[in-house]
Coordinates of C-alpha atoms in Angstrom, one line a residue:
X1 CA 9.3 6.8 -12.4
X2 CA 12.9 6.5 -13.6
X3 CA 13.3 2.9 -14.9
X4 CA 14.8 0.7 -17.5
X5 CA 18.3 0.6 -18.9
X6 CA 19.1 4.2 -18.1
X7 CA 21.5 6.3 -16.1
X8 CA 20.3 9.2 -14.1
X9 CA 22.9 10.9 -11.9
X10 CA 22.5 14.0 -9.7
X11 CA 18.7 13.8 -10.2
X12 CA 17.0 17.1 -10.4
X13 CA 13.7 17.5 -8.7
X14 CA 11.0 19.9 -9.9
X15 CA 8.9 21.9 -7.5
X16 CA 6.4 19.2 -6.9
X17 CA 3.9 21.5 -5.2
X18 CA 3.8 23.8 -8.1
X19 CA 3.5 21.0 -10.6
X20 CA 0.8 19.3 -8.6
X21 CA -1.4 22.4 -8.4
X22 CA -0.9 23.1 -12.1
X23 CA -1.8 19.5 -13.0
X24 CA -5.0 19.7 -10.9
X25 CA -6.0 23.0 -12.5
X26 CA -5.5 21.5 -16.0
X27 CA -6.8 18.0 -15.4
X28 CA -9.8 18.1 -13.0
X29 CA -13.1 19.5 -14.2
X30 CA -15.0 21.2 -11.5
X31 CA -18.3 19.5 -10.9
X32 CA -21.2 21.4 -12.4
X33 CA -23.8 23.1 -10.2
X34 CA -25.6 19.8 -10.4
X35 CA -23.0 17.0 -10.5
X36 CA -25.8 14.4 -10.8
X37 CA -27.2 15.8 -14.1
X38 CA -26.0 12.7 -16.0
X39 CA -27.0 10.2 -13.3
X40 CA -28.0 6.8 -14.7
X41 CA -31.6 6.5 -13.5
X42 CA -31.8 2.7 -12.9
X43 CA -30.1 0.4 -10.5
X44 CA -27.6 -1.2 -10.5
X45 CA -25.4 1.8 -11.5
X46 CA -22.3 1.3 -9.4
X47 CA -19.0 -0.3 -10.4
X48 CA -20.6 -3.4 -12.2
X49 CA -23.4 -2.9 -14.7
X50 CA -25.9 -5.5 -15.7
X51 CA -24.6 -5.4 -19.3
X52 CA -21.2 -6.6 -18.0
X53 CA -22.6 -9.7 -16.4
X54 CA -22.7 -12.0 -19.5
X55 CA -19.0 -11.6 -20.1
X56 CA -18.3 -12.3 -16.4
X57 CA -20.4 -15.4 -16.5
X58 CA -18.5 -16.6 -19.6
X59 CA -15.2 -16.0 -17.7
X60 CA -16.4 -18.1 -14.8
X61 CA -17.3 -20.9 -17.1
X62 CA -14.2 -20.9 -19.3
X63 CA -11.3 -19.2 -17.4
X64 CA -9.7 -21.4 -14.7
X65 CA -8.6 -18.5 -12.6
X66 CA -12.1 -16.8 -12.6
X67 CA -13.7 -20.2 -12.0
X68 CA -11.5 -20.9 -9.0
X69 CA -12.2 -17.5 -7.5
X70 CA -15.9 -18.0 -8.0
X71 CA -15.7 -21.3 -6.3
X72 CA -13.9 -19.8 -3.4
X73 CA -16.5 -17.1 -3.0
X74 CA -19.2 -19.8 -3.1
X75 CA -17.5 -21.5 -0.3
X76 CA -17.4 -18.2 1.7
X77 CA -21.1 -17.8 0.9
X78 CA -21.9 -21.2 2.4
X79 CA -20.2 -20.3 5.7
X80 CA -21.9 -16.9 5.8
X81 CA -25.4 -18.4 5.5
X82 CA -25.1 -19.9 8.9
X83 CA -23.0 -17.2 10.5
X84 CA -24.5 -14.4 12.7
X85 CA -24.3 -10.9 11.3
X86 CA -21.3 -8.8 12.2
X87 CA -21.4 -7.5 15.8
X88 CA -21.0 -3.9 16.8
X89 CA -17.6 -3.9 18.5
X90 CA -15.2 -1.0 19.1
X91 CA -11.5 -1.8 19.7
X92 CA -9.6 1.1 21.0
X93 CA -10.9 4.1 19.1
X94 CA -11.9 2.0 16.1
X95 CA -15.0 0.1 14.7
X96 CA -12.9 -0.6 11.6
X97 CA -12.8 -4.4 11.8
X98 CA -16.6 -4.6 12.0
X99 CA -16.9 -2.1 9.2
X100 CA -14.7 -4.1 6.9
X101 CA -16.5 -7.3 7.8
X102 CA -19.7 -5.8 6.7
X103 CA -18.1 -4.6 3.4
X104 CA -16.6 -8.0 2.7
X105 CA -19.8 -9.9 3.4
X106 CA -22.1 -7.6 1.5
X107 CA -19.8 -7.4 -1.5
X108 CA -19.4 -11.2 -1.7
X109 CA -23.1 -12.1 -1.2
X110 CA -24.5 -9.3 -3.4
X111 CA -22.1 -10.3 -6.2
X112 CA -23.2 -13.9 -6.1
X113 CA -26.8 -12.8 -6.1
X114 CA -26.2 -10.8 -9.3
X115 CA -23.9 -13.2 -10.9
X116 CA -25.6 -16.5 -10.1
X117 CA -29.1 -15.4 -9.3
X118 CA -28.5 -16.7 -5.8
X119 CA -31.5 -15.2 -3.9
X120 CA -30.4 -16.9 -0.6
X121 CA -27.0 -15.1 -0.8
X122 CA -28.8 -11.8 -1.5
X123 CA -31.1 -12.2 1.4
X124 CA -28.2 -12.9 3.7
X125 CA -26.6 -9.7 2.5
X126 CA -29.7 -7.8 3.3
X127 CA -29.7 -9.3 6.8
X128 CA -26.1 -8.1 7.2
X129 CA -27.2 -4.5 6.3
X130 CA -30.2 -4.6 8.6
X131 CA -28.0 -5.6 11.5
X132 CA -25.4 -2.9 10.8
X133 CA -28.2 -0.3 10.3
X134 CA -29.4 -1.1 13.8
X135 CA -26.0 -0.4 15.5
X136 CA -26.0 2.5 17.9
X137 CA -23.7 4.5 15.6
X138 CA -21.0 4.0 13.0
X139 CA -18.2 5.7 15.1
X140 CA -17.9 9.0 13.2
X141 CA -15.2 10.2 15.5
X142 CA -13.0 7.7 13.6
X143 CA -14.5 8.5 10.3
X144 CA -12.8 5.7 8.3
X145 CA -15.2 3.4 10.1
X146 CA -18.2 5.4 8.9
X147 CA -16.9 5.8 5.4
X148 CA -16.3 2.0 4.9
X149 CA -19.8 1.3 6.0
X150 CA -21.1 4.0 3.6
X151 CA -19.2 2.2 0.8
X152 CA -20.6 -1.2 1.9
X153 CA -24.2 0.1 2.1
X154 CA -23.8 1.9 -1.3
X155 CA -22.8 -1.3 -3.0
X156 CA -25.5 -3.4 -1.2
X157 CA -28.3 -0.8 -1.8
X158 CA -27.4 -0.6 -5.5
X159 CA -26.9 -4.3 -6.2
X160 CA -29.7 -5.7 -4.1
X161 CA -32.6 -3.5 -5.1
X162 CA -35.1 -6.3 -6.0
X163 CA -34.7 -7.7 -2.5
X164 CA -35.0 -4.5 -0.5
X165 CA -38.6 -4.4 0.4
X166 CA -41.0 -3.5 3.2
X167 CA -39.7 -2.9 6.7
X168 CA -36.2 -4.2 6.0
X169 CA -35.8 -1.5 3.3
X170 CA -37.0 1.2 5.8
X171 CA -34.7 -0.1 8.6
X172 CA -31.7 0.0 6.3
X173 CA -32.5 3.4 5.0
X174 CA -33.2 5.0 8.4
X175 CA -30.1 3.6 10.0
X176 CA -27.9 4.4 7.0
X177 CA -29.1 8.0 6.7
X178 CA -28.7 8.6 10.5
X179 CA -25.3 6.9 10.9
X180 CA -23.6 7.5 7.5
X181 CA -25.2 10.2 5.4
X182 CA -25.8 12.8 8.1
X183 CA -22.3 12.5 9.6
X184 CA -20.8 13.0 6.2
X185 CA -22.9 16.1 5.5
X186 CA -22.1 17.5 9.0
X187 CA -18.4 17.1 8.2
X188 CA -18.6 18.8 4.8
X189 CA -20.6 21.6 6.4
X190 CA -18.2 22.2 9.2
X191 CA -20.6 21.0 11.9
X192 CA -18.2 18.2 13.0
X193 CA -14.5 17.7 12.6
X194 CA -13.6 16.7 9.1
X195 CA -9.9 17.2 8.8
X196 CA -9.8 14.2 6.4
X197 CA -11.1 16.5 3.7
X198 CA -7.8 18.4 3.7
X199 CA -5.2 15.7 4.0
X200 CA -3.0 14.1 1.3
X201 CA -3.1 10.5 2.5
X202 CA -5.4 7.5 2.7
X203 CA -8.0 9.1 5.0
X204 CA -8.9 11.4 2.2
X205 CA -9.6 8.7 -0.4
X206 CA -11.4 6.4 2.1
X207 CA -13.6 9.0 3.6
X208 CA -14.5 11.0 0.5
X209 CA -14.6 7.8 -1.6
X210 CA -16.9 5.9 0.7
X211 CA -19.2 9.0 1.1
X212 CA -19.5 9.5 -2.7
X213 CA -20.3 5.8 -3.3
X214 CA -23.1 6.1 -0.8
X215 CA -24.4 9.3 -2.3
X216 CA -24.5 7.9 -5.8
X217 CA -26.5 4.9 -4.6
X218 CA -29.1 7.1 -2.9
X219 CA -29.1 10.0 -5.4
X220 CA -32.6 9.2 -6.7
X221 CA -34.0 9.3 -3.1
X222 CA -32.0 12.2 -1.7
X223 CA -30.8 14.3 -4.7
X224 CA -29.8 17.4 -2.9
X225 CA -27.8 15.6 -0.2
X226 CA -26.2 13.4 -2.8
X227 CA -25.2 16.3 -5.1
X228 CA -23.6 18.0 -2.1
X229 CA -21.6 15.0 -1.1
X230 CA -20.5 14.1 -4.6
X231 CA -19.5 17.7 -5.2
X232 CA -17.5 17.9 -2.0
X233 CA -15.8 14.6 -2.7
X234 CA -14.7 15.6 -6.2
X235 CA -13.4 18.9 -4.8
X236 CA -11.4 17.3 -2.0
X237 CA -10.1 14.1 -3.6
X238 CA -7.4 15.8 -5.7
X239 CA -5.5 16.7 -2.6
X240 CA -4.8 13.1 -2.0
X241 CA -4.6 12.0 -5.6
X242 CA -1.8 14.5 -6.1
X243 CA 0.3 12.3 -3.8
X244 CA 0.6 9.8 -6.7
X245 CA 2.5 12.4 -8.7
X246 CA 4.7 12.3 -10.7
X247 CA 5.1 8.5 -11.1
X248 CA 2.6 6.6 -9.0
X249 CA 4.6 6.0 -5.8
X250 CA 2.9 6.2 -2.3
X251 CA 4.8 7.5 0.7
X252 CA 2.6 5.7 3.3
X253 CA 4.0 2.3 2.3
X254 CA 2.5 -0.7 0.4
X255 CA -0.2 -1.4 2.9
X256 CA -1.6 2.0 2.7
X257 CA -1.1 2.2 -1.0
X258 CA -3.5 -0.7 -1.3
X259 CA -6.0 0.9 1.1
X260 CA -5.9 4.4 -0.5
X261 CA -5.9 3.0 -4.1
X262 CA -8.7 0.6 -3.4
X263 CA -10.9 3.5 -2.3
X264 CA -9.7 5.7 -5.2
X265 CA -10.8 3.0 -7.6
X266 CA -14.1 2.4 -5.8
X267 CA -15.1 6.0 -6.2
X268 CA -13.7 6.5 -9.7
X269 CA -15.4 3.4 -10.9
X270 CA -18.7 4.4 -9.3
X271 CA -18.5 7.9 -10.8
X272 CA -17.9 6.6 -14.2
X273 CA -20.6 4.0 -14.2
X274 CA -23.2 6.2 -12.5
X275 CA -22.4 9.5 -14.2
X276 CA -20.3 8.7 -17.2
X277 CA -17.5 10.9 -15.9
X278 CA -14.9 11.1 -13.1
X279 CA -14.4 14.8 -13.6
X280 CA -10.8 14.2 -14.8
X281 CA -9.7 12.6 -11.5
X282 CA -8.2 9.5 -13.3
X283 CA -6.2 11.8 -15.6
X284 CA -4.1 13.3 -12.7
X285 CA -0.3 12.7 -12.9
X286 CA 0.8 9.4 -11.4
X287 CA -2.6 7.7 -11.7
X288 CA -1.7 5.9 -14.8
X289 CA 1.6 4.6 -13.3
X290 CA 0.5 3.7 -9.7
X291 CA -0.1 0.1 -10.7
X292 CA 3.6 0.0 -11.6
X293 CA 4.4 0.8 -8.0
X294 CA 2.5 -2.3 -6.9
X295 CA 4.3 -4.4 -9.5
X296 CA 7.8 -3.3 -8.3
X297 CA 7.2 -3.3 -4.5
X298 CA 6.2 -6.9 -4.6
X299 CA 9.2 -9.2 -4.2
X300 CA 9.6 -12.7 -5.6
X301 CA 9.2 -14.0 -2.1
X302 CA 5.6 -12.8 -2.3
X303 CA 6.4 -10.2 0.3
X304 CA 6.4 -6.4 -0.1
X305 CA 8.9 -3.7 0.7
X306 CA 6.8 -3.0 3.8
X307 CA 8.2 0.3 5.0
X308 CA 6.1 2.4 7.3
X309 CA 3.2 0.9 9.2
X310 CA 2.8 -2.0 6.8
X311 CA 2.7 -5.8 6.9
X312 CA 4.8 -7.6 4.4
X313 CA 2.1 -9.9 2.9
X314 CA 1.1 -9.5 -0.7
X315 CA -2.7 -10.1 -1.0
X316 CA -5.6 -9.2 -3.3
X317 CA -5.5 -5.9 -5.1
X318 CA -8.6 -5.9 -7.3
X319 CA -8.1 -2.3 -8.1
X320 CA -5.4 -3.5 -10.5
X321 CA -8.1 -4.9 -12.8
X322 CA -9.7 -1.5 -13.0
X323 CA -6.4 0.3 -13.4
X324 CA -5.3 -2.1 -16.0
X325 CA -8.4 -1.5 -18.1
X326 CA -8.4 2.3 -17.6
X327 CA -4.8 2.7 -18.7
X328 CA -4.5 -0.3 -21.0
X329 CA -1.9 -2.2 -18.9
X330 CA -2.7 -5.9 -19.0
X331 CA 0.5 -6.6 -17.0
X332 CA -1.6 -5.5 -14.0
X333 CA -4.0 -8.4 -14.7
X334 CA -1.0 -10.7 -14.7
X335 CA 0.1 -9.7 -11.2
X336 CA -3.4 -10.0 -9.7
X337 CA -3.7 -13.5 -11.3
X338 CA -0.4 -14.4 -9.6
X339 CA -1.0 -13.0 -6.1
X340 CA -4.7 -13.0 -5.3
X341 CA -7.0 -15.8 -4.1
X342 CA -10.1 -14.0 -5.3
X343 CA -11.7 -10.9 -3.6
X344 CA -15.3 -10.2 -4.7
X345 CA -14.0 -7.3 -6.8
X346 CA -11.3 -9.4 -8.4
X347 CA -14.2 -11.3 -9.9
X348 CA -16.5 -8.2 -10.5
X349 CA -13.7 -6.4 -12.5
X350 CA -12.0 -9.6 -13.9
X351 CA -10.0 -9.7 -17.1
X352 CA -8.0 -12.7 -18.3
X353 CA -6.0 -10.8 -20.9
X354 CA -2.8 -10.8 -19.0
X355 CA 0.7 -9.9 -20.2
X356 CA 3.7 -11.1 -18.1
X357 CA 6.4 -8.4 -17.3
X358 CA 9.1 -10.2 -19.3
X359 CA 6.9 -10.1 -22.4
X360 CA 5.6 -6.6 -21.7
X361 CA 9.0 -4.9 -21.6
X362 CA 8.8 -4.0 -17.9
X363 CA 12.1 -2.7 -16.7
X364 CA 14.0 -4.7 -14.0
X365 CA 14.7 -1.6 -12.0
X366 CA 12.6 1.4 -11.0
X367 CA 12.9 4.6 -9.1
X368 CA 9.8 6.4 -7.9
X369 CA 11.1 10.0 -7.6
X370 CA 8.1 11.5 -5.9
X371 CA 8.8 9.4 -2.7
X372 CA 12.5 8.4 -3.2
X373 CA 11.9 4.7 -3.2
X374 CA 13.8 2.3 -5.6
X375 CA 13.9 -1.3 -6.6
X376 CA 16.4 -3.6 -8.4
X377 CA 15.6 -7.0 -9.7
X378 CA 17.6 -9.7 -11.4
X379 CA 14.8 -11.2 -13.5
X380 CA 11.0 -11.1 -13.9
X381 CA 10.8 -14.8 -15.0
X382 CA 13.0 -16.4 -12.4
X383 CA 11.2 -16.9 -9.0
X384 CA 14.6 -17.3 -7.3
X385 CA 16.0 -14.1 -8.5
X386 CA 17.6 -11.4 -6.3
X387 CA 15.4 -8.4 -5.6
X388 CA 16.0 -5.4 -3.3
X389 CA 13.9 -2.5 -2.3
X390 CA 15.4 0.6 -0.7
X391 CA 14.3 4.1 0.3
X392 CA 15.1 7.7 1.1
X393 CA 11.9 9.7 1.6
X394 CA 10.5 11.8 4.3
X395 CA 10.2 10.9 8.0
X396 CA 7.2 13.1 8.3
X397 CA 5.1 11.1 5.8
X398 CA 1.9 9.7 7.3
X399 CA 2.6 6.3 9.0
X400 CA 6.3 6.8 8.5
X401 CA 9.1 5.2 10.6
X402 CA 12.5 6.8 11.2
X403 CA 13.8 4.6 8.5
X404 CA 15.7 6.6 5.9
X405 CA 18.2 4.4 4.1
X406 CA 16.4 1.1 5.0
X407 CA 16.2 -1.8 2.6
X408 CA 14.8 -5.4 2.2
X409 CA 16.3 -8.3 0.2
X410 CA 14.9 -11.4 -1.5
X411 CA 16.9 -14.2 -3.0
X412 CA 16.1 -17.9 -3.8
X413 CA 12.4 -17.3 -3.2
X414 CA 13.0 -16.2 0.4
X415 CA 12.9 -12.8 2.3
X416 CA 16.3 -12.6 3.8
X417 CA 16.4 -9.0 5.0
X418 CA 13.1 -8.0 6.5
X419 CA 11.3 -4.8 7.7
X420 CA 9.5 -5.4 10.9
X421 CA 6.5 -3.2 9.9
X422 CA 4.1 -1.5 12.3
X423 CA 3.1 -2.4 15.8
X424 CA -0.2 -2.3 17.8
X425 CA -2.0 1.0 17.0
X426 CA -3.6 0.8 20.4
X427 CA -0.3 1.1 22.3
X428 CA 0.0 4.3 24.4
X429 CA 1.0 7.2 22.3
X430 CA 1.5 5.2 19.1
X431 CA 0.4 8.2 17.0
X432 CA 1.6 10.7 19.5
X433 CA 4.5 11.5 21.8
X434 CA 5.6 7.9 22.5
X435 CA 5.8 6.9 18.8
X436 CA 9.6 7.2 18.6
X437 CA 10.1 5.1 21.8
X438 CA 8.9 1.9 20.1
X439 CA 11.5 -0.4 18.6
X440 CA 9.8 -1.1 15.3
X441 CA 9.4 2.6 14.6
X442 CA 12.8 3.8 15.9
X443 CA 15.9 4.0 13.8
X444 CA 17.4 1.1 15.7
X445 CA 14.5 -1.1 14.4
X446 CA 15.3 -0.4 10.8
X447 CA 17.8 -1.8 8.3
X448 CA 19.9 1.3 8.2
X449 CA 22.7 3.1 10.1
X450 CA 22.3 4.0 13.8
X451 CA 24.9 6.7 14.8
X452 CA 25.7 7.3 18.5
X453 CA 22.4 5.3 19.3
X454 CA 20.3 8.3 18.3
X455 CA 17.1 8.3 16.3
X456 CA 17.0 10.1 12.9
X457 CA 15.2 13.4 13.3
X458 CA 11.4 13.0 12.7
X459 CA 11.7 15.9 10.2
X460 CA 14.5 14.5 8.2
X461 CA 14.3 13.8 4.4
X462 CA 16.6 11.9 2.1
X463 CA 16.8 12.0 -1.7
X464 CA 18.0 9.3 -4.0
X465 CA 20.5 11.5 -5.8
X466 CA 21.7 9.0 -8.4
X467 CA 20.2 6.0 -10.1
X468 CA 21.9 3.9 -12.8
X469 CA 20.4 0.8 -14.5
X470 CA 22.5 -1.2 -16.9
X471 CA 22.1 -4.8 -18.3
X472 CA 24.5 -6.4 -15.7
X473 CA 24.5 -3.8 -12.9
X474 CA 22.3 -1.3 -11.2
X475 CA 23.3 1.3 -8.6
X476 CA 21.7 4.1 -6.6
X477 CA 22.9 6.5 -3.9
X478 CA 20.8 8.0 -1.1
X479 CA 21.9 11.2 0.5
X480 CA 21.3 10.6 4.2
X481 CA 23.0 13.7 5.6
X482 CA 19.9 15.2 7.0
X483 CA 19.1 12.0 8.8
X484 CA 22.4 12.2 10.8
X485 CA 22.9 15.9 11.8
X486 CA 25.8 14.9 14.1
X487 CA 27.9 14.2 10.9
X488 CA 29.2 16.3 8.0
X489 CA 27.5 14.0 5.6
X490 CA 26.3 10.4 5.0
X491 CA 25.5 8.5 1.8
X492 CA 24.4 5.0 1.3
X493 CA 24.9 3.3 -2.1
X494 CA 23.1 0.1 -3.2
X495 CA 24.5 -2.0 -6.1
X496 CA 23.1 -5.1 -7.8
X497 CA 26.1 -6.8 -9.4
X498 CA 25.7 -9.3 -12.2
X499 CA 22.0 -9.2 -11.5
X500 CA 22.6 -11.5 -8.5
X501 CA 24.8 -10.0 -5.7
X502 CA 24.1 -6.9 -3.6
X503 CA 26.6 -4.5 -2.2
X504 CA 25.6 -1.8 0.4
X505 CA 28.2 0.9 1.1
X506 CA 27.8 3.6 3.7
X507 CA 30.1 6.6 3.7
X508 CA 30.2 8.7 6.8
X509 CA 32.1 12.0 7.2
X510 CA 32.6 13.4 10.7
X511 CA 34.8 15.9 12.5
X512 CA 34.6 14.0 15.7
X513 CA 34.6 10.3 16.8
X514 CA 31.2 8.6 16.5
X515 CA 29.9 5.1 17.1
X516 CA 28.5 3.6 13.9
X517 CA 26.1 0.7 13.8
X518 CA 25.2 -1.0 10.5
X519 CA 22.1 -3.2 11.0
X520 CA 19.7 -5.5 9.2
X521 CA 16.9 -7.6 10.5
X522 CA 16.1 -11.2 9.4
X523 CA 13.8 -14.1 10.0
X524 CA 16.5 -16.4 8.8
X525 CA 18.8 -18.5 11.0
X526 CA 22.1 -16.7 11.3
X527 CA 25.6 -18.2 11.7
X528 CA 28.4 -15.7 12.2
X529 CA 32.1 -16.2 11.8
X530 CA 33.9 -12.9 12.1
X531 CA 33.4 -11.0 8.8
X532 CA 31.2 -13.7 7.4
X533 CA 27.5 -14.6 8.1
X534 CA 25.3 -17.2 6.6
X535 CA 21.6 -16.6 6.6
X536 CA 19.4 -19.7 6.1
X537 CA 15.6 -19.7 5.6
X538 CA 13.2 -22.1 4.0
X539 CA 16.1 -24.5 3.2
X540 CA 18.0 -21.8 1.3
X541 CA 21.0 -19.8 2.2
X542 CA 22.7 -16.5 1.3
X543 CA 26.1 -15.3 2.4
X544 CA 27.1 -11.9 3.8
X545 CA 30.6 -10.5 4.0
X546 CA 31.8 -7.3 5.7
X547 CA 34.1 -5.9 3.0
X548 CA 35.3 -2.9 5.1
X549 CA 36.6 -1.6 7.3
X550 CA 39.3 -4.2 7.7
X551 CA 38.7 -4.7 11.5
X552 CA 34.9 -4.8 11.3
X553 CA 33.0 -8.0 12.1
X554 CA 29.4 -9.2 12.3
X555 CA 27.4 -9.7 15.5
X556 CA 24.0 -11.4 15.7
X557 CA 21.4 -11.1 18.4
X558 CA 17.8 -11.9 18.9
X559 CA 15.3 -9.0 18.9
X560 CA 13.5 -9.0 22.3
X561 CA 10.9 -6.4 22.8
X562 CA 9.2 -5.5 26.1
X563 CA 5.4 -5.3 26.4
X564 CA 3.1 -3.8 25.2
X565 CA 5.1 -4.1 22.0
X566 CA 4.3 -7.2 20.0
X567 CA 7.1 -9.8 20.3
X568 CA 9.5 -10.2 17.4
X569 CA 9.6 -13.9 17.5
X570 CA 12.3 -15.5 15.3
X571 CA 13.9 -12.1 14.3
X572 CA 17.6 -11.7 14.5
X573 CA 19.5 -8.5 14.2
X574 CA 22.7 -8.7 12.2
X575 CA 24.9 -5.8 12.9
X576 CA 28.4 -4.3 12.4
X577 CA 29.5 -1.9 15.2
X578 CA 32.5 0.4 14.4
X579 CA 34.0 3.3 16.2
X580 CA 34.6 6.0 13.5
X581 CA 37.3 8.5 13.9
X582 CA 37.2 12.0 12.5
X583 CA 37.3 11.9 8.7
X584 CA 35.6 9.6 6.3
X585 CA 34.6 6.0 7.2
X586 CA 33.2 3.5 4.7
X587 CA 31.3 0.4 5.8
X588 CA 30.6 -2.1 3.1
X589 CA 28.5 -5.3 3.3
X590 CA 28.2 -7.8 0.4
X591 CA 25.4 -10.3 0.0
X592 CA 25.4 -13.2 -2.5
X593 CA 23.2 -16.4 -3.0
X594 CA 26.4 -18.1 -4.2
X595 CA 28.8 -19.3 -1.4
X596 CA 31.7 -19.1 -3.9
X597 CA 31.1 -15.5 -4.9
X598 CA 34.1 -13.2 -4.5
X599 CA 33.3 -10.0 -2.6
X600 CA 34.5 -6.8 -4.2
X601 CA 37.5 -4.9 -2.7
X602 CA 37.0 -2.8 0.4
X603 CA 35.2 0.5 -0.4

């Protein structure tokens, strides 16, 4: 990550593949012939040990945040006691909602059993596991579903041992082995498709992580199978963990950062508590910085820079507590205190020793060079500050949209320029041939340039070629030339002026006339008057000005999407359309939260 008060122009990129392979060779210890040689014999041995419970109980008594989260979990427990167990229900190709329901319920109830001695909660968790063990299958064709249930059962089996007796114990064990352990072994042995072992994105961490947690829980009963699964997981996880290099960014977007990193932390925590080692996985490049990515991609509006198939909400990320402890970064605790309402693992891994960014020397600006995503911020302390997230990147990244050059903008505590995020995964061809026909995924659905109404190539990449962070100003330039092959070159420059105002300048060079469209999407109410636009949301306003070309003006139109796409209710597209002649054309748009701000001269 390039950050702080620094200037970095014409950024040089190392050969990341070479560095990644070298770092793995140096950092990851191959598991021994018996990776379970150091296995802690007794339960519980996963993620939260009994010797950690007294400190956690003290936090619940004395720390208002921990106490509030505990009370929330108690309220959830009360609802679950009278609720039916999660039903087996496949939606499209996925059982995932049901799998996650089981994980959330078992984690909550089992934690309260251990923390409070709440036998009733523990028995309800056992009932949840019995029900899921009795399902016809765990949908191994969409192995995320199986892996999340493996994780849930690993936690429940480990934390609920005193309550797992008689026929219930046998029902859980039989169903789990049949539906979770055997499909995992079949995948590693090549007896069923297991492409997830080879990928560099979230599927790797979730599938290998969930399987390894299950294996560590059952290692005393099935030592050979557990050793095989743990060994395979440790072998394959570096492929995905290498994606955090060099500076902690994640190209699938904030939503999948949370998913991938949560499972990374589940498995690293379980390895460390059960075996006393994670075989060097937590030492890989980028792992120590990936919590910084979460810190920077969260705007003061409490929304994220939700590029790719991601929603914009900022929710619980209990992995931050584990990361903060592992890498001695208490500012991660601060962020989770601010943004979470208390996940079970927020409490299980809790720490109250926070340090706020303004006291911790956290830079206002950050560039994550591995994924070409950057952020500018006016202040850490002011909730009304201006903040902008922007990206280059790779249109071939998993879950990517055709969005090179897109950005989002917060000011006055509101999200004024928004990304629309993903659409319904069950739409025809969403992950296939029809993907680039859907508005939210097409270039026209992004906050970037659309040239001659053509999509960016799905293979295009864009680098942030300069990044400059100074006390009163920050600037970065993205080379978008590969995104617009009909031109001779395109750049987009973002500037944060006086730590308050934003200027976006596009420079397009062409040898023939082209139709340019500058666009941004907003949930604000928009009023347009020629070169001026006022965006109002939540009782607050910002002001946009077209600073060039001289004849360019704003237009505003509602975004209306045909079924089966989800409606974009309340979204307005603010755009500037301009017919560019041969030569170089510059389009500049200036945003300010101050109505009296004077725009800069035309670019």
